[in-house]
Coordinates of C-alpha atoms in Angstrom, one line a residue:
M905 CA 19.2 12.4 37.7
A906 CA 15.4 13.8 36.0
S907 CA 12.5 11.6 36.7
I908 CA 10.4 9.4 34.8
K909 CA 7.6 11.9 35.0
E910 CA 10.0 14.6 33.7
K911 CA 11.5 12.3 30.6
I912 CA 7.5 11.5 29.6
G913 CA 6.7 15.2 29.7
Y914 CA 9.5 16.0 27.6
G915 CA 8.6 13.4 25.2
L916 CA 5.0 14.8 25.2
G917 CA 6.3 17.9 23.4
D918 CA 7.3 15.8 20.4
M919 CA 4.5 13.8 20.3
S920 CA 2.8 17.4 19.9
S921 CA 5.1 18.2 17.4
S922 CA 5.5 15.0 15.2
M923 CA 1.5 14.6 15.2
F924 CA 1.7 17.8 12.9
W925 CA 5.1 17.3 11.0
K926 CA 3.7 14.0 9.9
V927 CA 0.5 15.0 8.7
F928 CA 2.6 17.8 6.5
S929 CA 5.1 15.2 5.7
A930 CA 2.6 12.4 4.2
Y931 CA -0.4 14.5 3.5
L932 CA 0.1 18.2 2.4
P933 CA 1.6 17.7 -1.1
F934 CA -1.0 15.5 -1.6
F935 CA -3.7 18.1 -0.1
Y936 CA -2.1 21.0 -1.8
T937 CA -2.3 19.2 -5.6
N938 CA -5.2 16.6 -5.4
V939 CA -7.7 18.5 -2.8
F940 CA -6.8 22.2 -2.7
G941 CA -6.2 22.5 -6.3
L942 CA -2.4 23.5 -6.6
S943 CA -0.2 22.2 -9.4
L944 CA 2.7 19.9 -9.1
T945 CA 4.8 22.6 -10.1
A946 CA 3.2 25.6 -7.8
T947 CA 3.5 23.0 -4.7
S948 CA 7.1 22.4 -5.3
T949 CA 7.8 26.3 -5.8
L950 CA 5.7 27.0 -2.5
V951 CA 8.1 24.9 -0.2
L952 CA 11.2 25.7 -1.5
V953 CA 10.2 29.5 -1.0
A954 CA 9.1 28.8 2.7
R955 CA 13.1 27.5 2.9
I956 CA 14.4 30.5 2.4
W957 CA 12.3 32.5 5.1
D958 CA 13.3 29.4 7.4
A959 CA 16.9 29.8 6.9
V960 CA 16.6 33.2 8.4
S961 CA 14.1 32.2 10.9
D962 CA 15.3 29.4 12.6
P963 CA 18.9 30.9 13.8
M964 CA 16.9 34.1 14.7
M965 CA 14.8 32.2 16.9
G966 CA 17.6 30.4 18.5
V967 CA 19.6 33.5 19.3
L968 CA 16.3 35.1 20.9
A969 CA 15.7 31.9 22.7
D970 CA 19.4 31.8 24.0
R971 CA 18.9 35.5 25.4
T972 CA 15.5 34.8 27.0
Q973 CA 15.5 35.2 30.5
T974 CA 12.3 34.2 33.0
R975 CA 11.4 32.4 36.2
W976 CA 10.6 29.4 34.0
G977 CA 14.0 29.1 32.4
K978 CA 14.9 30.2 28.8
Y979 CA 13.3 27.9 26.5
R980 CA 10.6 26.4 28.6
P981 CA 8.3 29.7 28.2
Y982 CA 7.7 29.1 24.5
L983 CA 5.7 26.0 25.0
L984 CA 3.6 28.0 26.9
W985 CA 3.4 30.9 24.9
M986 CA 3.3 29.5 21.5
A987 CA 0.7 26.2 22.1
A988 CA -2.3 28.3 21.2
P989 CA -0.9 29.7 17.7
F990 CA 0.9 26.2 16.9
A991 CA -2.8 24.8 16.8
I992 CA -4.6 27.5 15.1
A993 CA -2.0 27.8 12.2
G994 CA -2.3 24.2 11.5
V995 CA -5.9 24.6 10.8
L996 CA -5.5 27.4 8.9
L997 CA -3.0 25.2 6.6
F998 CA -5.6 23.0 6.0
T999 CA -8.3 25.6 5.3
T1000 CA -9.4 26.0 1.6
P1001 CA -11.0 29.3 0.9
D1002 CA -14.1 29.3 -1.9
A1003 CA -11.8 32.0 -3.9
S1004 CA -10.3 32.4 -7.1
E1005 CA -6.9 30.7 -7.9
T1006 CA -4.8 33.6 -7.1
V1007 CA -6.3 34.2 -3.8
K1008 CA -6.4 30.5 -2.9
T1009 CA -2.4 30.7 -4.0
I1010 CA -1.9 33.8 -2.0
W1011 CA -3.8 32.0 1.2
A1012 CA -1.4 28.7 0.5
Y1013 CA 1.9 31.0 0.6
V1014 CA 0.7 32.9 3.8
T1015 CA -0.4 30.0 6.1
Y1016 CA 2.2 27.8 5.0
L1017 CA 5.1 30.4 6.0
L1018 CA 2.8 31.1 8.9
M1019 CA 2.7 27.4 10.3
M1020 CA 6.7 27.4 9.5
T1021 CA 7.2 30.3 11.5
V1022 CA 5.3 29.3 14.6
Y1023 CA 6.7 26.0 14.3
T1024 CA 10.0 27.4 14.6
A1025 CA 8.9 29.5 17.4
I1026 CA 7.9 26.4 19.6
N1027 CA 10.4 23.6 18.3
V1028 CA 13.6 25.4 18.5
P1029 CA 12.9 26.2 22.2
Y1030 CA 11.8 22.9 22.8
G1031 CA 14.5 21.1 21.2
S1032 CA 17.3 23.5 22.9
M1033 CA 15.6 22.5 26.2
L1034 CA 17.7 19.2 25.7
G1035 CA 21.1 21.0 26.4
V1036 CA 19.8 22.6 29.8
M1037 CA 18.0 19.6 31.0
T1038 CA 21.1 17.7 32.2
A1039 CA 24.5 17.8 31.9
D1040 CA 25.1 14.3 31.3
S1041 CA 25.6 12.9 27.9
D1042 CA 24.3 9.7 28.0
E1043 CA 21.2 11.2 30.3
K1044 CA 20.6 13.1 27.1
T1045 CA 20.6 10.1 24.8
I1046 CA 17.7 8.7 27.5
F1047 CA 15.9 12.1 27.2
S1048 CA 16.4 12.0 23.2
S1049 CA 15.1 8.2 23.4
Y1050 CA 12.0 9.1 25.6
R1051 CA 11.3 12.0 22.9
M1052 CA 11.4 10.3 20.1
F1053 CA 9.3 7.0 20.9
F1054 CA 6.4 9.5 22.1
A1055 CA 7.0 11.6 19.0
Y1056 CA 6.8 7.7 16.8
G1057 CA 3.8 7.3 19.1
G1058 CA 2.1 10.3 18.0
S1059 CA 2.8 9.8 14.3
F1060 CA 1.4 6.3 14.6
I1061 CA -2.1 7.7 16.3
V1062 CA -2.0 10.6 13.6
L1063 CA -1.1 8.5 10.6
A1064 CA -3.5 5.6 11.3
G1065 CA -6.4 7.9 12.3
W1066 CA -6.2 10.6 9.7
E1067 CA -7.8 8.9 6.9
P1068 CA -10.6 7.7 9.1
L1069 CA -11.0 11.2 10.5
C1070 CA -11.6 12.6 7.1
R1071 CA -13.8 9.9 6.3
Y1072 CA -16.1 10.5 9.4
F1073 CA -16.3 14.1 8.9
N1074 CA -17.1 13.7 5.0
A1075 CA -19.8 11.0 6.4
R1076 CA -21.3 13.8 8.9
Q1077 CA -21.5 15.9 5.8
G1078 CA -23.6 13.4 3.9
L1079 CA -20.8 12.8 1.4
A1080 CA -18.8 9.9 0.0
L1081 CA -16.4 8.4 2.4
E1082 CA -13.3 9.4 0.3
A1083 CA -10.9 11.5 2.3
S1084 CA -10.9 14.2 -0.5
N1085 CA -13.5 16.9 0.7
S1086 CA -11.5 20.0 2.0
N1087 CA -13.8 20.8 4.6
S1088 CA -13.1 17.1 6.3
W1089 CA -9.1 17.6 6.0
Q1090 CA -10.1 20.7 7.9
W1091 CA -12.3 19.4 10.7
A1092 CA -9.6 16.8 11.2
M1093 CA -6.9 19.0 11.9
M1094 CA -9.0 20.9 14.1
V1095 CA -9.0 17.5 16.1
V1096 CA -5.3 16.9 15.9
G1097 CA -4.6 20.7 16.7
A1098 CA -6.5 20.5 19.7
A1099 CA -4.6 17.5 20.9
C1100 CA -1.2 18.9 20.2
F1101 CA -2.0 22.1 22.1
A1102 CA -2.6 19.9 25.3
L1103 CA 0.5 18.2 25.0
F1104 CA 2.8 21.3 24.6
L1105 CA 1.1 22.6 27.9
L1106 CA 1.7 18.7 29.6
T1107 CA 5.2 19.1 28.7
F1108 CA 5.9 23.1 30.2
A1109 CA 4.2 21.7 33.4
L1110 CA 6.3 18.7 33.9
T1111 CA 9.7 19.6 32.5
R1112 CA 12.6 22.1 34.1
E1113 CA 15.7 23.3 33.2
R1114 CA 18.5 22.8 35.4
L1115 CA 21.5 24.7 33.6
R1116 CA 21.1 28.4 34.1
T1117 CA 24.0 29.7 31.5
V1118 CA 23.9 33.3 30.2
P1119 CA 25.5 34.3 26.9
N1120 CA 28.7 36.2 27.7
V1121 CA 29.5 37.3 23.8
S1122 CA 27.6 39.1 21.4
I1123 CA 25.2 37.6 18.6
G1124 CA 28.1 38.3 15.9
S1125 CA 30.5 36.3 18.2
D1126 CA 28.1 33.3 18.6
F1127 CA 27.4 33.0 14.9
R1128 CA 31.1 33.2 14.1
A1129 CA 31.3 30.5 16.6
L1130 CA 29.0 28.2 15.0
L1131 CA 30.8 28.6 11.4
R1132 CA 33.8 27.6 13.2
N1133 CA 32.4 24.5 14.7
R1134 CA 33.4 21.3 12.4
P1135 CA 31.5 18.8 14.2
W1136 CA 28.3 20.8 13.6
W1137 CA 28.8 21.5 9.7
I1138 CA 29.5 17.4 9.5
L1139 CA 26.2 16.7 11.7
L1140 CA 24.1 19.2 9.8
G1141 CA 25.5 17.5 6.1
G1142 CA 24.3 14.2 7.8
V1143 CA 21.0 15.1 9.3
I1144 CA 19.8 17.4 6.4
S1145 CA 20.2 14.2 4.0
F1146 CA 19.0 12.0 6.6
N1147 CA 15.7 14.4 6.8
F1148 CA 15.7 14.4 2.9
L1149 CA 15.5 10.7 2.4
N1150 CA 12.8 10.3 5.1
A1151 CA 10.7 13.4 3.5
I1152 CA 11.2 11.5 0.0
R1153 CA 9.3 8.7 1.5
Y1154 CA 6.8 10.3 3.2
T1155 CA 5.6 12.4 0.5
V1156 CA 5.6 9.8 -2.0
I1157 CA 3.8 7.2 -0.1
P1158 CA 0.1 8.4 -0.7
F1159 CA 0.9 8.8 -4.7
F1160 CA 2.5 5.3 -4.5
F1161 CA -0.7 3.7 -2.8
A1162 CA -3.3 6.1 -4.9
S1163 CA -1.5 4.8 -8.3
V1164 CA 0.3 1.7 -7.7
V1165 CA -1.4 -0.1 -5.1
S1166 CA -4.8 -1.2 -5.8
R1167 CA -7.4 0.8 -3.7
E1168 CA -9.2 -2.8 -3.2
A1169 CA -5.9 -4.3 -1.8
H1170 CA -6.1 -6.7 1.0
L1171 CA -3.2 -8.1 3.4
S1172 CA -3.9 -11.4 4.7
L1173 CA -2.3 -12.0 8.2
F1174 CA -2.8 -15.3 9.3
S1175 CA -6.6 -15.4 9.6
W1176 CA -7.0 -11.7 9.3
E1177 CA -8.1 -10.0 6.1
V1178 CA -7.1 -5.9 6.4
L1179 CA -7.4 -3.4 4.1
F1180 CA -4.1 -2.3 2.8
Y1181 CA -3.9 1.5 2.6
A1182 CA -1.3 4.4 2.8
G1183 CA -2.3 5.1 6.6
L1184 CA -1.6 1.2 7.5
F1185 CA 1.7 1.4 5.8
L1186 CA 2.3 4.5 7.7
S1187 CA 1.1 3.7 11.0
V1188 CA 3.0 0.4 11.0
G1189 CA 6.4 2.1 10.1
E1190 CA 5.4 4.6 13.3
V1191 CA 5.5 1.2 15.7
A1192 CA 8.5 0.2 14.3
N1193 CA 10.2 3.4 14.8
M1194 CA 9.6 3.0 18.2
V1195 CA 11.2 -0.2 18.4
G1196 CA 14.3 1.3 17.0
V1197 CA 14.1 4.3 19.2
A1198 CA 13.9 1.6 22.5
L1199 CA 17.1 -0.1 20.7
A1200 CA 19.2 3.1 20.3
S1201 CA 20.2 3.9 23.8
P1202 CA 21.5 0.6 24.6
L1203 CA 23.2 0.2 21.3
S1204 CA 24.8 3.9 21.6
M1205 CA 25.9 3.2 24.9
A1206 CA 27.6 -0.1 24.0
V1207 CA 29.5 0.9 20.9
G1208 CA 28.8 4.7 20.8
K1209 CA 26.7 6.6 18.7
K1210 CA 28.6 7.3 15.6
P1211 CA 29.1 3.3 15.1
T1212 CA 25.0 2.8 15.8
F1213 CA 24.2 5.7 13.2
L1214 CA 26.6 4.4 10.4
F1215 CA 25.4 0.8 10.9
A1216 CA 21.7 2.0 10.8
L1217 CA 22.3 4.1 7.8
V1218 CA 23.6 0.6 5.8
G1219 CA 20.7 -0.9 6.9
V1220 CA 18.4 1.9 5.6
M1221 CA 20.3 1.7 2.4
L1222 CA 20.0 -1.7 1.8
S1223 CA 16.1 -2.3 2.7
S1224 CA 15.1 1.1 0.8
A1225 CA 17.0 -0.4 -2.4
A1226 CA 15.1 -3.7 -2.2
F1227 CA 11.8 -2.1 -2.4
Y1228 CA 12.0 -1.6 -6.3
F1229 CA 12.2 -5.0 -6.9
L1230 CA 8.7 -5.9 -5.7
S1231 CA 5.6 -6.1 -7.5
A1232 CA 2.6 -4.1 -7.1
E1233 CA 0.9 -7.1 -5.3
A1234 CA 3.7 -8.1 -3.3
Y1235 CA 1.6 -6.2 0.0
L1236 CA 3.1 -8.4 2.7
P1237 CA 7.1 -8.1 1.5
M1238 CA 6.2 -4.3 1.0
L1239 CA 5.0 -4.0 4.8
L1240 CA 8.2 -6.3 6.0
L1241 CA 10.5 -3.9 4.3
Q1242 CA 8.6 -0.8 5.8
I1243 CA 9.4 -2.5 9.4
V1244 CA 13.0 -3.1 8.7
F1245 CA 13.4 0.5 7.4
C1246 CA 11.4 2.1 10.2
I1247 CA 13.1 0.3 12.8
L1248 CA 16.8 1.6 11.4
T1249 CA 15.6 5.1 10.9
G1250 CA 13.9 4.8 14.6
V1251 CA 17.4 4.0 15.9
I1252 CA 18.8 7.1 14.3
S1253 CA 16.3 9.6 15.5
P1254 CA 17.4 10.3 18.7
L1255 CA 21.2 10.0 18.0
M1256 CA 20.6 13.0 16.0
W1257 CA 19.2 15.2 18.7
S1258 CA 21.8 14.1 21.3
M1259 CA 24.7 14.6 18.8
Y1260 CA 23.4 18.3 18.6
A1261 CA 23.4 18.3 22.3
D1262 CA 27.2 16.8 22.6
I1263 CA 28.1 19.7 19.9
S1264 CA 26.4 22.3 22.1
D1265 CA 28.6 21.1 24.9
Y1266 CA 31.8 21.0 22.7
A1267 CA 31.0 24.6 21.6
E1268 CA 30.6 25.8 25.3
L1269 CA 34.0 24.2 26.2
R1270 CA 35.8 25.2 23.0
F1271 CA 34.5 28.5 22.2
R1272 CA 32.8 29.6 25.7
T1273 CA 29.2 30.5 24.3
A1274 CA 26.3 29.3 26.0
S1275 CA 24.4 29.3 22.2
T1276 CA 22.4 25.9 22.9
G1277 CA 19.2 27.5 21.0
L1278 CA 21.4 28.6 18.1
I1279 CA 22.9 24.9 17.6
F1280 CA 19.5 23.7 18.2
S1281 CA 17.9 25.9 15.8
S1282 CA 20.2 24.0 12.9
S1283 CA 18.4 20.9 14.2
S1284 CA 15.1 22.6 13.1
M1285 CA 16.4 23.9 9.9
A1286 CA 18.1 20.8 9.0
Q1287 CA 14.3 18.9 9.5
K1288 CA 12.5 21.6 7.3
F1289 CA 15.5 21.8 4.5
G1290 CA 15.3 18.1 4.5
A1291 CA 11.4 18.1 4.2
A1292 CA 11.4 21.0 1.5
F1293 CA 13.9 19.1 -0.4
G1294 CA 11.9 16.0 -0.2
T1295 CA 8.6 17.4 -0.9
A1296 CA 10.1 19.2 -4.0
G1297 CA 12.1 16.8 -5.3
V1298 CA 9.0 14.5 -5.3
T1299 CA 6.5 17.1 -6.8
A1300 CA 9.0 18.2 -9.7
M1301 CA 9.8 14.8 -10.5
L1302 CA 6.3 13.5 -10.5
A1303 CA 5.5 16.5 -12.8
W1304 CA 8.7 15.3 -15.2
V1305 CA 7.1 12.1 -15.7
G1306 CA 3.9 13.2 -16.3
Y1307 CA 2.1 12.2 -13.3
N1308 CA -1.7 13.1 -13.4
T1309 CA -3.4 14.4 -10.7
Q1310 CA -7.0 14.4 -11.8
A1311 CA -9.1 11.8 -9.6
D1312 CA -9.1 8.4 -10.8
A1313 CA -6.4 9.1 -13.7
V1314 CA -4.9 6.2 -15.3
Q1315 CA -0.9 6.6 -14.9
T1316 CA 1.5 6.3 -17.5
T1317 CA 4.1 3.8 -17.4
A1318 CA 6.7 6.6 -16.9
A1319 CA 4.6 7.6 -14.0
I1320 CA 4.6 4.8 -12.4
D1321 CA 8.4 3.9 -12.7
G1322 CA 9.1 7.1 -11.2
I1323 CA 7.2 6.4 -8.2
R1324 CA 8.6 3.4 -7.7
W1325 CA 11.8 4.9 -8.1
L1326 CA 11.2 7.7 -5.4
M1327 CA 10.2 4.7 -2.8
S1328 CA 13.2 2.7 -3.3
F1329 CA 16.5 3.9 -4.9
A1330 CA 16.3 7.8 -4.5
P1331 CA 16.1 7.1 -0.5
A1332 CA 18.8 4.5 -0.8
F1333 CA 21.3 6.9 -2.7
I1334 CA 20.6 9.8 -0.1
A1335 CA 21.5 7.4 2.8
V1336 CA 25.0 7.1 1.1
V1337 CA 25.5 10.9 1.0
S1338 CA 24.4 10.7 5.0
F1339 CA 26.8 7.9 5.8
V1340 CA 29.8 10.0 4.2
F1341 CA 29.2 12.8 6.6
I1342 CA 28.9 10.7 9.5
A1343 CA 31.7 8.6 8.9
C1344 CA 33.8 12.1 9.3
Y1345 CA 32.2 13.3 12.4
P1346 CA 34.6 13.6 15.1
L1347 CA 32.8 13.6 18.8
G1348 CA 33.1 9.8 19.7
K1349 CA 32.4 8.0 22.8
K1350 CA 36.2 8.7 24.5
R1351 CA 36.2 12.5 23.3
M1352 CA 32.8 13.3 24.5
A1353 CA 33.9 11.6 27.8
E1354 CA 36.7 14.1 28.1
I1355 CA 34.5 16.9 27.1
N1356 CA 31.9 16.1 29.9
R1357 CA 34.6 16.2 32.4
E1358 CA 36.2 19.3 31.5
L1359 CA 32.8 21.4 31.4
N1360 CA 31.2 19.8 34.6
E1361 CA 34.3 21.3 36.4
L1362 CA 33.7 24.9 34.9
R1363 CA 30.0 24.7 35.1
A1364 CA 29.9 24.0 38.7
Q1365 CA 33.1 26.9 39.4
A1366 CA 30.4 29.1 37.8
G1367 CA 27.5 27.3 39.7
V1368 CA 25.3 27.2 36.4
I1369 CA 24.3 23.7 37.3
E1370 CA 20.7 23.5 39.6
N1371 CA 20.0 19.9 41.4

């Protein structure tokens, strides 16, 4: 049984990743179109092109990590090796060169591809560690819950602090407080990058690998086994859909607040009057996500991971669709629906990672392959594909409905309605798609108990478990 310190240490790793990922999801499309100077169409093309590379780099990283052997284990050393490149790549991504449009476009492609490559190099091994830190399926859910709790905690910090950070650096340069100056975005990312670097080093120091598995088949055999792994295909479809709907929401929120909600909007809570802005909306959602994560483990242990996942998806559909019917001044109902939506997505998030670990156990028993890294690389790929489809879909639709990216532009009725549709019906529809996939998932509570029993016997015979 792992200690609380180790579970916290594991959680700090996704706190680091999520601080970067949530800035990318919520603010990078807005940065590219409204600060950096790319068009909506160019931004959409950029993220789709990058996904072609991700489709190759993620499984490559999984295979490489599976075959890494060091005194620190297979996956853990990458946290040490890649922490600094991870932070540096993030800063470069939010750097705007003083150059021609062509040079800036090339810079955007190079830095975006670099960031996604480094993200893969540290996040695939980090995720794969869940499969070798414990042999117990329920404890994997607990580890995953710690991971997601700290992930959402990091997301809350960065989303609540991003716009104030940008405004602070604007003020230091004697500029207006709007978070639209490119130098301010770069300095804000330097602060976030330094924090993420330190967090990954702490994860490396506080965790350990207990299962010492060694691949005993060729890389080709690993890939063939993966392609024959039915539960993996089903979960991959469900998770890509889930990440897609999340990406749509995170991408459209800054546009929604910039064009639908008044910049002077204030929310009345009892005797408090607070500015109602995108950072508040997003950060309250992260706190709600943390509540959902806390509920995930007891719910899944009581009724199983699959039923819990399906129940939460139904709630996501309803709460998302309801958003369309709110007026532009219904600030409190907006916030309440955001809380409900995020509690439910918070329930789902740790289940996904725990189910990938279950699939890794299933593959080890069914195909006799030690391919944890390859299987978990699909989780990174699903996250990035979902984000790509979400970002590209939002920017493409905004271009189609005539959204104007100029500062203080007055948007057309078609553009406003397109933004409202993206905030509501689009995520709800994709939640239905995810539900269909997860309804077919075969590794239920009873089946996993059988797999764990048989696999523990095999592992004990092979001597791959350390106490």
